Amino acid sequence: MDHPQRSVIRILGIAGSLRAGSYNRALLRAAQELAPEHVSIQIFDIASIPLYNADVQADGDPEPVMRLKAAIAASDALLLASPEYNHSITGVLKNAIDWASVPPRTSPLSGKPVALMGASTGNTGTARAQMHLRQVCAFTNMLVLNHPEVLVGRARERFDEHGRLVDETSRRFVRRLLEALAEWVARLSAEASSQQD
Ligand SMILES: Cc1cc2nc3c(=O)[nH]c(=O)nc-3n(C[C@H](O)[C@H](O)[C@H](O)COP(=O)(O)O)c2cc1C
């Protein structure tokens, strides 16, 4: 559907994998390709985020953390694509969320609409990791979209050798997720404006 009058919805994509050939980063690239016209997706690379240390934080956020927080604050929504490591999300993604979550009073995560997706080489397509991620999102007061769930299992068969998502069903799900996220952002912002009236 065309939405010529709508302003652009800015989504910040974060992959929970640092490796160059990551399927999850490739899933974010697929999302960029499949995004509706009024949705733009920028990918933030969390490779430079240091390990969380409260002593370091007490002296002020390191520069990569400041950039991450500013990018989250400037976005209308987040799109998190995490691999599943040992039935949970990856340490690097949890670490980035931990940094962005403190101090809670000013955390840019609080009240942020978010959608989840993930790709794994096994059959379950990050289902268990996404359940954990929902728990983390709840505590940090992110507003997680419930449906559709995008679980890309057997990733080796769904992406080609250049890292392009070629599986049509997965592409349809990614597109539907982005449409649902755009509607979720619009609905939450309409509710927020009606509360101000
Ligand atoms: C430490 C580690 C733990 C893993 N645990 C799981 C797991 O619990 N479930 C699963 O489906 N895949 C698991 N995998 C396989 C990942 O799904 C696979 O490596 C995936 O491609 C990683 O995502 P990426 O391509 O974005 O880096 C694990 C991989 C690693 C390195």
Short mmCIF file of C-alpha atoms and ligand atoms in Angstrom, two decimals:
data_model
loop_
_atom_site.label_atom_id
_atom_site.label_comp_id
_atom_site.label_asym_id
_atom_site.label_seq_id
_atom_site.Cartn_x
_atom_site.Cartn_y
_atom_site.Cartn_z
CA MET A 1 0.00 0.00 0.00
CA ASP A 2 1.21 3.55 -0.72
CA HIS A 3 1.35 6.16 2.05
CA PRO A 4 2.45 9.33 0.22
CA GLN A 5 1.45 11.71 3.05
CA ARG A 6 3.14 9.86 5.87
CA SER A 7 6.38 11.13 7.26
CA VAL A 8 9.30 8.73 7.18
CA ILE A 9 9.61 6.27 10.06
CA ARG A 10 13.25 5.94 11.09
CA ILE A 11 14.22 2.51 12.30
CA LEU A 12 17.54 1.65 13.88
CA GLY A 13 18.66 -1.91 13.14
CA ILE A 14 21.06 -3.69 15.46
CA ALA A 15 22.53 -7.11 14.75
CA GLY A 16 23.56 -9.29 17.66
CA SER A 17 26.50 -10.74 15.75
CA LEU A 18 29.86 -9.16 14.97
CA ARG A 19 31.01 -11.53 12.27
CA ALA A 20 31.31 -10.16 8.75
CA GLY A 21 29.25 -12.95 7.19
CA SER A 22 26.52 -12.80 9.84
CA TYR A 23 23.13 -14.07 8.73
CA ASN A 24 21.51 -11.69 11.20
CA ARG A 25 23.24 -8.67 9.72
CA ALA A 26 22.19 -10.02 6.32
CA LEU A 27 18.63 -10.19 7.64
CA LEU A 28 18.85 -6.49 8.49
CA ARG A 29 20.11 -5.78 4.98
CA ALA A 30 17.11 -7.70 3.65
CA ALA A 31 14.89 -5.51 5.84
CA GLN A 32 16.45 -2.41 4.27
CA GLU A 33 15.70 -3.81 0.85
CA LEU A 34 12.13 -4.83 1.74
CA ALA A 35 11.14 -1.75 3.78
CA PRO A 36 7.94 0.02 2.76
CA GLU A 37 8.48 3.39 1.09
CA HIS A 38 7.83 5.42 4.25
CA VAL A 39 10.27 3.38 6.36
CA SER A 40 14.03 3.91 6.44
CA ILE A 41 16.41 1.55 8.24
CA GLN A 42 19.88 2.49 9.42
CA ILE A 43 22.15 -0.23 10.78
CA PHE A 44 24.23 0.49 13.89
CA ASP A 45 27.37 -1.61 14.32
CA ILE A 46 27.92 -2.52 17.98
CA ALA A 47 31.47 -3.87 17.45
CA SER A 48 33.07 -0.88 19.20
CA ILE A 49 30.89 -1.00 22.33
CA PRO A 50 33.17 -1.94 25.27
CA LEU A 51 32.20 -4.49 27.91
CA TYR A 52 29.91 -2.92 30.47
CA ASN A 53 31.69 -1.75 33.59
CA ALA A 54 29.88 0.39 36.15
CA ASP A 55 33.18 2.07 37.13
CA VAL A 56 33.72 3.21 33.54
CA GLN A 57 30.10 4.33 33.31
CA ALA A 58 30.49 6.37 36.50
CA ASP A 59 33.15 8.45 34.68
CA GLY A 60 30.80 9.01 31.73
CA ASP A 61 29.69 6.94 28.76
CA PRO A 62 32.50 5.97 26.37
CA GLU A 63 32.16 7.56 22.92
CA PRO A 64 30.72 4.45 21.16
CA VAL A 65 28.07 4.20 23.87
CA MET A 66 27.20 7.89 23.45
CA ARG A 67 26.78 7.27 19.71
CA LEU A 68 24.60 4.24 20.35
CA LYS A 69 22.36 6.11 22.78
CA ALA A 70 22.07 9.09 20.43
CA ALA A 71 21.16 6.81 17.51
CA ILE A 72 18.50 5.05 19.59
CA ALA A 73 17.09 8.38 20.78
CA ALA A 74 16.92 9.70 17.21
CA SER A 75 15.06 6.64 15.94
CA ASP A 76 11.33 6.00 15.96
CA ALA A 77 11.81 2.28 16.59
CA LEU A 78 14.41 -0.45 16.91
CA LEU A 79 14.75 -3.61 14.87
CA LEU A 80 16.84 -6.20 16.70
CA ALA A 81 18.19 -9.20 14.80
CA SER A 82 19.93 -11.60 17.13
CA PRO A 83 21.43 -15.02 16.66
CA GLU A 84 20.66 -17.65 19.29
CA TYR A 85 23.67 -18.59 21.42
CA ASN A 86 23.08 -21.39 23.89
CA HIS A 87 19.33 -20.79 23.83
CA SER A 88 19.63 -17.08 24.56
CA ILE A 89 20.65 -13.84 22.91
CA THR A 90 24.31 -13.10 22.28
CA GLY A 91 26.56 -11.49 24.84
CA VAL A 92 27.36 -8.59 22.53
CA LEU A 93 23.71 -7.65 22.09
CA LYS A 94 22.95 -7.99 25.80
CA ASN A 95 26.03 -5.87 26.55
CA ALA A 96 24.88 -3.11 24.18
CA ILE A 97 21.39 -3.16 25.72
CA ASP A 98 22.90 -3.05 29.23
CA TRP A 99 24.87 0.10 28.35
CA ALA A 100 21.85 1.75 26.74
CA SER A 101 19.64 0.88 29.71
CA VAL A 102 21.52 2.95 32.26
CA PRO A 103 20.75 5.21 33.97
CA PRO A 104 17.11 3.99 33.70
CA ARG A 105 15.66 7.48 34.21
CA THR A 106 17.20 8.78 30.98
CA SER A 107 17.54 5.55 29.02
CA PRO A 108 16.59 6.01 25.36
CA LEU A 109 15.27 2.44 25.40
CA SER A 110 12.39 3.30 27.70
CA GLY A 111 9.15 3.58 25.72
CA LYS A 112 10.89 2.70 22.44
CA PRO A 113 8.88 0.56 20.00
CA VAL A 114 10.87 -2.50 18.96
CA ALA A 115 10.54 -5.48 16.65
CA LEU A 116 12.55 -8.69 16.88
CA MET A 117 13.77 -11.12 14.27
CA GLY A 118 16.54 -13.65 13.99
CA ALA A 119 18.30 -16.23 11.87
CA SER A 120 20.03 -19.40 13.00
CA THR A 121 21.61 -22.32 11.26
CA GLY A 122 19.44 -24.74 13.25
CA ASN A 123 15.75 -25.44 12.82
CA THR A 124 14.22 -23.20 15.47
CA GLY A 125 15.28 -19.86 13.98
CA THR A 126 16.18 -18.15 17.30
CA ALA A 127 12.78 -18.86 18.94
CA ARG A 128 14.30 -19.36 22.38
CA ALA A 129 16.62 -16.36 22.08
CA GLN A 130 13.68 -14.17 21.13
CA MET A 131 11.74 -15.27 24.22
CA HIS A 132 14.70 -14.16 26.36
CA LEU A 133 14.99 -10.93 24.44
CA ARG A 134 11.32 -10.17 25.14
CA GLN A 135 12.10 -10.48 28.86
CA VAL A 136 15.02 -8.03 28.54
CA CYS A 137 12.83 -5.63 26.57
CA ALA A 138 10.14 -5.79 29.28
CA PHE A 139 12.53 -4.80 32.05
CA THR A 140 14.02 -1.96 30.02
CA ASN A 141 10.47 -0.75 29.24
CA MET A 142 10.72 -1.20 25.48
CA LEU A 143 7.42 -1.69 23.70
CA VAL A 144 7.79 -4.94 21.79
CA LEU A 145 5.67 -5.84 18.82
CA ASN A 146 4.10 -9.29 19.36
CA HIS A 147 3.43 -10.38 15.78
CA PRO A 148 4.53 -11.55 13.30
CA GLU A 149 7.44 -13.59 14.62
CA VAL A 150 10.31 -13.73 12.16
CA LEU A 151 12.23 -16.94 12.84
CA VAL A 152 14.60 -17.81 10.01
CA GLY A 153 15.79 -21.36 10.63
CA ARG A 154 18.24 -23.31 8.45
CA ALA A 155 19.82 -20.00 7.45
CA ARG A 156 22.32 -21.62 5.09
CA GLU A 157 19.42 -22.53 2.80
CA ARG A 158 17.68 -19.14 3.02
CA PHE A 159 20.57 -16.86 2.04
CA ASP A 160 22.67 -17.08 -1.09
CA GLU A 161 26.48 -16.99 -1.18
CA HIS A 162 26.44 -13.16 -1.22
CA GLY A 163 24.38 -12.98 1.98
CA ARG A 164 21.12 -12.07 0.22
CA LEU A 165 17.93 -13.43 1.71
CA VAL A 166 16.50 -15.41 -1.18
CA ASP A 167 13.82 -17.49 0.55
CA GLU A 168 10.47 -16.00 -0.51
CA THR A 169 8.57 -16.98 2.64
CA SER A 170 11.20 -15.36 4.87
CA ARG A 171 11.16 -12.23 2.69
CA ARG A 172 7.36 -12.02 3.05
CA PHE A 173 7.65 -12.32 6.84
CA VAL A 174 10.29 -9.59 7.03
CA ARG A 175 8.12 -7.29 4.93
CA ARG A 176 5.08 -8.02 7.10
CA LEU A 177 7.12 -7.36 10.25
CA LEU A 178 8.16 -3.95 8.92
CA GLU A 179 4.60 -3.05 7.99
CA ALA A 180 3.42 -4.11 11.44
CA LEU A 181 6.23 -2.14 13.09
CA ALA A 182 5.32 0.99 11.13
CA GLU A 183 1.69 0.61 12.25
CA TRP A 184 2.84 0.00 15.83
CA VAL A 185 4.89 3.23 15.79
CA ALA A 186 1.94 5.18 14.37
CA ARG A 187 -0.45 3.73 16.94
CA LEU A 188 1.83 4.46 19.89
CA SER A 189 2.53 7.99 18.74
CA ALA A 190 -1.21 8.64 18.23
CA GLU A 191 -1.87 7.38 21.77
CA ALA A 192 0.92 9.58 23.14
CA SER A 193 -0.49 12.69 21.39
CA SER A 194 -4.04 11.97 22.60
CA GLN A 195 -2.73 11.75 26.18
CA GLN A 196 -1.17 15.20 25.79
CA ASP A 197 -4.52 16.73 24.67
C1 LIG B 1 28.43 -20.00 21.03
C2 LIG B 1 27.37 -20.42 20.07
C3 LIG B 1 26.18 -20.94 20.54
C4 LIG B 1 25.16 -21.29 19.65
N1 LIG B 1 23.97 -21.72 20.16
C5 LIG B 1 22.93 -21.94 19.32
C6 LIG B 1 21.64 -22.22 19.84
O1 LIG B 1 21.42 -22.32 21.03
N2 LIG B 1 20.62 -22.40 18.95
C7 LIG B 1 20.80 -22.30 17.60
O2 LIG B 1 19.84 -22.46 16.84
N3 LIG B 1 22.03 -22.01 17.08
C8 LIG B 1 23.07 -21.81 17.90
N4 LIG B 1 24.31 -21.47 17.40
C9 LIG B 1 24.49 -21.39 15.94
C10 LIG B 1 24.11 -20.02 15.42
O3 LIG B 1 22.72 -20.00 15.19
C11 LIG B 1 24.82 -19.73 14.11
O4 LIG B 1 26.21 -19.72 14.34
C12 LIG B 1 24.38 -18.43 13.47
O5 LIG B 1 24.81 -18.41 12.15
C13 LIG B 1 24.95 -17.22 14.20
O6 LIG B 1 24.41 -16.05 13.69
P1 LIG B 1 25.21 -15.09 12.68
O7 LIG B 1 25.27 -15.82 11.37
O8 LIG B 1 24.36 -13.86 12.61
O9 LIG B 1 26.58 -14.84 13.23
C14 LIG B 1 25.35 -21.14 18.26
C15 LIG B 1 26.57 -20.62 17.78
C16 LIG B 1 27.55 -20.25 18.68
C17 LIG B 1 28.84 -19.65 18.15
#
